[in-house]
């Protein structure tokens, strides 16, 4: 069987531009295959220059004119179009559509190559349409998020369903372009084999769906610090692919987990903490309850010497004095009226000390609170954020604060609760033994 020629030298093209260029090549003494090659080369260079010029015009139009108009407008919804790069996808769609119209005329002398090129450009056109529609869907999601009616609605879930359906439609169209068959015939054949495919590729399908949902929801990214104690995961994500996720723990070990576990199991993602610029301190000092008491006037005057505490004490003194006078409180009984306690002033001192600490984030939550008392005393909890998320910086800042507070607590005549140690028990036994000998 004779091998077919990819160059069409028998059929006469219907393109006037191609025919004119081909006749020009024949006029200067170039015939047959060489004329077709030179004609296609000339037209290809011309089309390439034209596409570059069109791309330049599209960039000016979308990046300068359209973007400028959107930024000047008072509405917010059009800004979402820029954030989701809808204009970029739309400019690509226009460029590919023009290419699909021009390039088949360039290679009209090469029918086999023209068929392949048309399929390739068709696939690129479908993908560009997906980019535009997906960008519009994300824009709609962002607009709905800002609406009060959809604040508590799972808008991301709705978007994921639409994106999965859109990807399925785009995939069907691409397969139809490659095979040259109707999309309906492909769907019918796929439906007949779906049971077997789902059984054989169960993990792959689960991983594929999980990858799409994770990517669409932006719940996990490469480089995120995640924690999943069930799988021994506590570190940074190195790679997310169709079947598994590779995580490097802080001890430099690498753990591999199935991709679908990102959806089927709970995980803790520290990205929000890292992006906020602050890392939470949540630690309590257990105060021995028996050391909590009212303060005398002399003790209050002594505590006024603490620079950070003096303004607070003066303010509280005036408030307490006004309250007690207004309610005619008898000062001889300590529980009458309002008085300052050592635990209250210590709590105020902790807040003032941490508020002036340059390593504590002032724009995030900063409070010192009492938790419910228990068998270990009264927990006085520090709840605040460091001005940085690095592990070493966080630990150093927290240690410095608690070093100071453990030393400063003695100035308020308070004690930190401790369970009896072996030395304490031996000391008690020794004192008991000595007192018994004396009595005897």
Coordinates of C-alpha atoms in Angstrom, one line a residue:
X1 CA 0.0 0.0 0.0
X2 CA 1.4 3.3 -1.0
X3 CA 2.2 5.7 1.8
X4 CA 0.1 8.8 1.7
X5 CA 1.8 12.2 1.4
X6 CA 1.2 14.7 4.1
X7 CA 1.6 17.6 1.7
X8 CA -1.5 18.3 -0.4
X9 CA -0.2 19.2 -3.9
X10 CA -3.3 18.1 -5.9
X11 CA -6.1 19.8 -4.2
X12 CA -6.5 23.5 -4.8
X13 CA -7.0 25.5 -1.6
X14 CA -10.0 27.8 -1.1
X15 CA -7.9 30.4 0.7
X16 CA -7.2 33.3 -1.5
X17 CA -4.2 34.4 0.7
X18 CA -2.7 30.9 0.6
X19 CA -3.3 30.6 -3.2
X20 CA -1.8 34.1 -3.9
X21 CA 1.3 33.3 -1.9
X22 CA 1.6 29.9 -3.6
X23 CA 1.3 31.5 -7.0
X24 CA 3.9 34.0 -6.1
X25 CA 6.3 31.2 -5.2
X26 CA 5.6 29.5 -8.5
X27 CA 6.2 32.8 -10.3
X28 CA 9.8 33.0 -9.0
X29 CA 10.5 29.4 -10.1
X30 CA 9.6 27.3 -7.0
X31 CA 7.2 24.4 -7.6
X32 CA 5.4 21.6 -5.8
X33 CA 6.4 20.6 -2.3
X34 CA 8.9 23.4 -1.9
X35 CA 6.3 26.0 -2.9
X36 CA 3.9 24.6 -0.2
X37 CA 6.6 24.7 2.4
X38 CA 7.7 28.2 1.6
X39 CA 4.1 29.4 1.5
X40 CA 3.3 27.9 4.9
X41 CA 6.5 29.3 6.4
X42 CA 5.7 32.8 5.1
X43 CA 2.2 32.7 6.4
X44 CA 3.3 31.2 9.7
X45 CA 5.7 34.1 10.3
X46 CA 3.0 36.6 9.3
X47 CA 0.4 34.9 11.6
X48 CA 2.9 34.8 14.5
X49 CA 3.6 38.6 14.1
X50 CA -0.1 39.2 13.9
X51 CA -0.8 37.2 17.0
X52 CA 2.0 39.0 18.9
X53 CA 0.4 42.3 17.9
X54 CA -3.0 41.1 19.0
X55 CA -1.6 39.9 22.3
X56 CA 0.0 43.3 22.8
X57 CA -3.3 45.1 22.1
X58 CA -5.1 42.7 24.5
X59 CA -2.6 43.4 27.3
X60 CA -3.0 47.1 26.8
X61 CA -6.8 46.9 26.8
X62 CA -7.2 44.5 29.8
X63 CA -4.2 45.4 32.0
X64 CA -4.3 49.2 31.5
X65 CA -7.8 50.3 30.3
X66 CA -10.1 47.7 31.9
X67 CA -8.0 47.4 35.1
X68 CA -7.9 51.2 35.5
X69 CA -11.6 51.6 35.1
X70 CA -12.3 48.8 37.6
X71 CA -10.0 50.3 40.2
X72 CA -11.6 53.8 39.8
X73 CA -15.1 52.4 40.2
X74 CA -16.8 52.7 43.5
X75 CA -18.3 49.2 43.4
X76 CA -16.5 46.2 45.0
X77 CA -17.8 43.3 42.9
X78 CA -15.7 44.2 39.9
X79 CA -12.5 44.1 42.0
X80 CA -13.2 40.5 42.6
X81 CA -12.9 39.9 38.8
X82 CA -9.3 41.3 39.0
X83 CA -8.5 39.2 42.1
X84 CA -9.6 36.0 40.3
X85 CA -7.8 37.0 37.0
X86 CA -10.9 36.8 34.9
X87 CA -9.5 39.4 32.4
X88 CA -6.3 37.2 32.0
X89 CA -8.3 34.1 31.1
X90 CA -10.6 36.1 28.8
X91 CA -7.7 37.6 26.9
X92 CA -6.2 34.1 26.4
X93 CA -9.5 32.9 25.1
X94 CA -9.6 35.6 22.5
X95 CA -6.0 34.9 21.4
X96 CA -6.6 31.2 21.1
X97 CA -9.9 31.8 19.2
X98 CA -8.0 34.0 16.7
X99 CA -5.3 31.4 16.4
X100 CA -7.8 28.7 15.7
X101 CA -9.2 30.8 12.9
X102 CA -5.8 31.7 11.3
X103 CA -3.5 28.7 11.7
X104 CA -5.5 26.2 9.6
X105 CA -5.2 28.6 6.6
X106 CA -1.5 28.7 7.1
X107 CA -1.1 24.9 6.8
X108 CA -3.7 24.2 4.2
X109 CA -1.1 22.5 2.1
X110 CA -0.6 20.0 5.0
X111 CA -4.0 18.4 5.6
X112 CA -2.8 15.7 8.1
X113 CA -1.0 18.3 10.2
X114 CA -4.0 20.7 9.9
X115 CA -6.3 18.1 11.4
X116 CA -3.9 17.6 14.4
X117 CA -3.5 21.3 14.8
X118 CA -7.2 21.9 14.8
X119 CA -7.7 19.4 17.6
X120 CA -4.9 20.9 19.6
X121 CA -6.3 24.4 19.2
X122 CA -9.8 23.1 20.0
X123 CA -8.5 21.6 23.3
X124 CA -6.7 24.8 24.2
X125 CA -9.9 26.8 23.5
X126 CA -12.0 24.5 25.7
X127 CA -9.4 24.9 28.5
X128 CA -9.4 28.7 28.1
X129 CA -13.2 28.6 28.4
X130 CA -12.8 26.6 31.6
X131 CA -10.5 29.3 32.9
X132 CA -13.0 32.1 32.2
X133 CA -16.0 30.2 33.7
X134 CA -14.0 29.1 36.7
X135 CA -12.9 32.6 37.3
X136 CA -16.5 33.8 37.1
X137 CA -17.6 31.1 39.6
X138 CA -14.9 32.2 42.1
X139 CA -15.9 35.8 41.6
X140 CA -19.5 34.8 42.4
X141 CA -18.4 33.0 45.5
X142 CA -16.4 36.0 46.7
X143 CA -19.4 38.3 46.1
X144 CA -21.8 36.0 48.0
X145 CA -19.3 35.8 50.9
X146 CA -19.6 39.5 51.3
X147 CA -23.4 39.3 51.4
X148 CA -25.1 39.1 54.8
X149 CA -27.6 36.6 53.5
X150 CA -24.8 34.1 52.7
X151 CA -22.4 34.7 55.7
X152 CA -23.4 31.5 57.4
X153 CA -24.0 29.5 54.2
X154 CA -21.5 26.9 52.8
X155 CA -20.8 28.8 49.6
X156 CA -17.5 27.0 49.1
X157 CA -19.3 23.7 49.0
X158 CA -21.6 25.0 46.3
X159 CA -18.6 26.2 44.3
X160 CA -16.9 22.8 44.6
X161 CA -19.9 21.0 43.2
X162 CA -20.1 23.3 40.2
X163 CA -16.3 23.0 39.7
X164 CA -16.5 19.2 39.7
X165 CA -19.3 19.3 37.2
X166 CA -17.5 21.8 35.0
X167 CA -14.3 19.7 35.0
X168 CA -16.3 16.7 34.0
X169 CA -17.9 18.6 31.1
X170 CA -14.6 20.0 30.0
X171 CA -13.0 16.5 30.2
X172 CA -15.8 15.0 28.1
X173 CA -15.4 17.7 25.4
X174 CA -11.6 17.2 25.3
X175 CA -12.0 13.4 24.9
X176 CA -14.6 14.0 22.2
X177 CA -12.2 16.4 20.3
X178 CA -9.3 13.9 20.5
X179 CA -11.4 10.8 19.4
X180 CA -13.6 12.7 17.0
X181 CA -16.7 11.0 18.5
X182 CA -19.8 12.5 19.8
X183 CA -19.7 13.4 23.6
X184 CA -22.9 11.3 24.0
X185 CA -21.3 8.2 22.7
X186 CA -18.4 8.7 25.1
X187 CA -20.8 9.1 28.1
X188 CA -22.7 6.0 27.1
X189 CA -19.5 3.9 26.9
X190 CA -18.2 5.4 30.1
X191 CA -21.5 4.6 31.9
X192 CA -21.2 0.9 31.0
X193 CA -17.7 0.5 32.4
X194 CA -18.2 2.8 35.4
X195 CA -18.7 0.0 37.9
X196 CA -15.4 -1.7 36.9
X197 CA -13.5 1.6 36.8
X198 CA -14.7 2.6 40.2
X199 CA -13.7 -0.7 41.7
X200 CA -10.2 -0.8 40.1
X201 CA -9.4 2.9 40.6
X202 CA -11.2 3.5 43.9
X203 CA -8.2 5.1 45.7
X204 CA -7.3 7.1 42.6
X205 CA -10.8 8.4 42.2
X206 CA -11.0 9.3 45.9
X207 CA -7.6 11.0 45.6
X208 CA -8.6 12.9 42.5
X209 CA -11.8 14.2 44.1
X210 CA -9.9 15.1 47.2
X211 CA -7.3 17.0 45.2
X212 CA -9.9 19.0 43.4
X213 CA -11.8 19.9 46.6
X214 CA -8.6 20.7 48.5
X215 CA -7.4 22.9 45.6
X216 CA -10.8 24.6 45.1
X217 CA -11.3 25.2 48.8
X218 CA -7.7 26.2 49.3
X219 CA -7.8 24.3 52.6
X220 CA -4.2 22.9 52.3
X221 CA -1.2 24.1 50.3
X222 CA 2.3 22.8 49.8
X223 CA 4.4 24.4 52.6
X224 CA 1.5 24.5 55.1
X225 CA 2.3 23.2 58.6
X226 CA -0.4 20.7 59.5
X227 CA -1.0 18.4 62.4
X228 CA -2.8 15.0 62.3
X229 CA -1.9 13.0 65.5
X230 CA -3.8 9.9 64.2
X231 CA -1.2 9.5 61.4
X232 CA 1.8 10.9 63.3
X233 CA 1.8 14.0 61.2
X234 CA 3.3 17.2 62.6
X235 CA 5.2 19.2 60.0
X236 CA 5.3 20.9 56.6
X237 CA 3.7 19.6 53.5
X238 CA 6.3 18.8 50.8
X239 CA 4.0 17.5 48.0
X240 CA 0.3 16.9 47.2
X241 CA -0.4 14.6 44.3
X242 CA -3.2 12.4 43.1
X243 CA -2.7 9.5 45.5
X244 CA -0.7 10.7 48.5
X245 CA 0.5 13.7 50.5
X246 CA 4.2 13.8 51.7
X247 CA 4.8 15.6 55.0
X248 CA 8.2 16.3 56.6
X249 CA 7.9 16.3 60.4
X250 CA 9.9 18.5 62.7
X251 CA 12.2 15.6 63.6
X252 CA 13.0 15.4 59.8
X253 CA 11.1 12.2 59.3
X254 CA 8.8 12.0 56.3
X255 CA 5.2 10.7 56.5
X256 CA 3.1 9.7 53.5
X257 CA -0.7 9.7 53.9
X258 CA -3.5 9.1 51.3
X259 CA -4.8 12.3 49.7
X260 CA -8.4 11.6 50.6
X261 CA -7.6 11.6 54.3
X262 CA -7.3 15.4 54.0
X263 CA -11.1 15.3 53.6
X264 CA -12.1 12.2 55.5
X265 CA -10.1 13.0 58.7
X266 CA -9.7 16.2 60.7
X267 CA -6.5 18.1 60.6
X268 CA -5.0 21.3 62.2
X269 CA -3.6 23.8 59.7
X270 CA -1.3 26.5 61.1
X271 CA -1.4 28.7 58.0
X272 CA -3.9 31.1 59.6
X273 CA -1.6 31.5 62.6
X274 CA 1.4 32.2 60.3
X275 CA -0.5 34.6 58.1
X276 CA -1.8 36.6 61.1
X277 CA 1.8 37.4 62.2
X278 CA 1.2 36.2 65.8
X279 CA 1.4 32.9 67.7
X280 CA -0.8 32.3 70.7
X281 CA 0.5 32.1 74.3
X282 CA -2.0 30.2 76.5
X283 CA -0.4 29.2 79.7
X284 CA -1.5 29.6 83.4
X285 CA 0.2 30.2 86.7
X286 CA -1.4 28.2 89.5
X287 CA -1.7 30.4 92.5
X288 CA -1.8 28.9 96.0
X289 CA -5.3 30.0 97.2
X290 CA -4.3 30.3 100.8
X291 CA -1.9 33.1 100.0
X292 CA -4.7 35.3 98.4
X293 CA -5.8 38.1 100.8
X294 CA -6.6 41.8 101.1
X295 CA -3.8 44.3 101.1
X296 CA -3.1 46.9 103.9
X297 CA -2.6 50.6 103.2
X298 CA 1.1 50.1 103.8
X299 CA 1.4 47.3 101.4
X300 CA -0.4 49.2 98.7
X301 CA 1.9 52.2 99.2
X302 CA 4.9 49.8 98.8
X303 CA 3.4 48.4 95.6
X304 CA 3.0 51.9 94.2
X305 CA 6.8 52.0 93.8
X306 CA 6.3 49.6 90.9
X307 CA 6.3 51.9 87.9
X308 CA 4.0 49.8 85.7
X309 CA 1.5 49.4 88.5
X310 CA 1.3 52.9 90.0
X311 CA -1.2 54.4 87.6
X312 CA -3.5 51.4 88.0
X313 CA -3.4 51.6 91.8
X314 CA -4.1 55.3 91.9
X315 CA -7.1 54.8 89.6
X316 CA -8.4 51.9 91.7
X317 CA -7.9 53.8 94.9
X318 CA -10.1 56.6 93.7
X319 CA -12.8 54.2 92.5
X320 CA -12.8 52.2 95.7
X321 CA -12.9 55.4 97.9
X322 CA -15.8 56.9 96.0
X323 CA -17.8 53.6 96.2
X324 CA -17.1 53.1 99.9
X325 CA -18.1 56.7 100.8
X326 CA -21.2 56.5 98.7
X327 CA -22.3 53.3 100.3
X328 CA -21.2 54.3 103.8
X329 CA -19.0 51.2 104.2
X330 CA -17.6 50.3 107.7
X331 CA -13.8 50.0 107.1
X332 CA -13.3 48.1 110.3
X333 CA -14.6 44.9 108.7
X334 CA -12.5 43.9 105.7
X335 CA -15.2 42.2 103.8
X336 CA -17.3 45.3 103.7
X337 CA -17.2 47.4 100.6
X338 CA -14.4 47.1 98.0
X339 CA -10.7 46.6 98.7
X340 CA -7.7 45.7 96.7
X341 CA -6.3 42.2 96.8
X342 CA -2.8 40.9 96.1
X343 CA -4.1 38.6 93.3
X344 CA -6.0 41.5 91.7
X345 CA -2.9 43.7 91.6
X346 CA -0.8 40.8 90.4
X347 CA -3.2 40.2 87.5
X348 CA -3.1 44.0 86.7
X349 CA 0.7 43.9 86.8
X350 CA 0.9 40.9 84.4
X351 CA -1.4 42.8 81.9
X352 CA 0.6 46.0 82.1
X353 CA 3.9 44.1 81.8
X354 CA 2.9 42.1 78.8
X355 CA 1.2 45.1 77.1
X356 CA 4.5 47.1 77.1
X357 CA 6.5 44.0 76.0
X358 CA 7.8 44.7 72.4
X359 CA 7.5 41.1 71.5
X360 CA 3.8 40.9 72.2
X361 CA 1.3 41.6 69.4
X362 CA -0.8 44.7 70.4
X363 CA -3.4 44.3 67.7
X364 CA -4.4 40.8 68.6
X365 CA -6.2 39.5 71.8
X366 CA -4.3 40.3 75.0
X367 CA -5.9 39.4 78.3
X368 CA -5.1 37.9 81.7
X369 CA -8.0 35.8 83.2
X370 CA -8.8 33.6 86.1
X371 CA -9.9 30.1 85.3
X372 CA -12.0 27.9 87.6
X373 CA -10.1 27.0 90.8
X374 CA -9.2 23.3 91.2
X375 CA -7.1 21.0 93.3
X376 CA -4.0 22.8 92.0
X377 CA -5.0 26.2 93.1
X378 CA -6.3 29.2 91.1
X379 CA -5.1 29.2 87.5
X380 CA -4.2 32.7 86.3
X381 CA -4.0 32.3 82.5
X382 CA -2.1 34.5 80.1
X383 CA -3.9 34.6 76.7
X384 CA -2.0 36.7 74.1
X385 CA 0.0 36.5 70.9
X386 CA 3.7 37.0 70.2
X387 CA 4.8 39.4 67.5
X388 CA 6.1 36.6 65.3
X389 CA 5.4 33.0 64.5
X390 CA 8.9 31.4 64.5
X391 CA 9.2 28.6 67.0
X392 CA 12.4 29.7 68.7
X393 CA 11.1 33.3 68.9
X394 CA 7.8 32.2 70.4
X395 CA 9.5 29.9 73.0
X396 CA 12.1 32.6 74.0
X397 CA 9.4 35.3 74.4
X398 CA 7.1 33.1 76.5
X399 CA 10.0 31.9 78.7
X400 CA 11.2 35.4 79.3
X401 CA 7.7 36.5 80.4
X402 CA 7.2 33.6 82.8
X403 CA 10.8 33.9 84.2
X404 CA 10.0 37.4 85.2
X405 CA 6.5 36.6 86.6
X406 CA 7.7 33.7 88.7
X407 CA 10.3 36.0 90.3
X408 CA 7.9 39.0 90.6
X409 CA 5.1 37.0 92.3
X410 CA 6.9 37.2 95.7
X411 CA 6.5 41.0 95.7
X412 CA 2.7 40.4 96.0
X413 CA 3.1 37.9 98.8
X414 CA 1.7 35.2 96.6
X415 CA 2.9 31.6 96.1
X416 CA 2.8 29.3 93.1
X417 CA 1.1 26.0 93.9
X418 CA 3.4 23.0 94.0
X419 CA 2.7 19.4 95.0
X420 CA 4.9 18.3 97.9
X421 CA 8.3 17.1 96.8
X422 CA 10.3 14.4 98.6
X423 CA 12.4 17.0 100.4
X424 CA 9.2 18.7 101.7
X425 CA 8.0 15.5 103.2
X426 CA 11.4 14.7 104.8
X427 CA 11.4 18.2 106.2
X428 CA 7.9 17.8 107.7
X429 CA 8.9 14.4 109.2
X430 CA 12.0 15.9 110.7
X431 CA 10.2 18.8 112.2
X432 CA 7.5 16.5 113.6
X433 CA 10.2 14.2 115.1
X434 CA 12.0 17.2 116.7
X435 CA 8.8 18.6 118.2
X436 CA 8.0 15.1 119.6
X437 CA 11.4 14.9 121.3
X438 CA 11.0 18.3 122.8
X439 CA 7.6 17.4 124.2
X440 CA 8.9 14.2 125.7

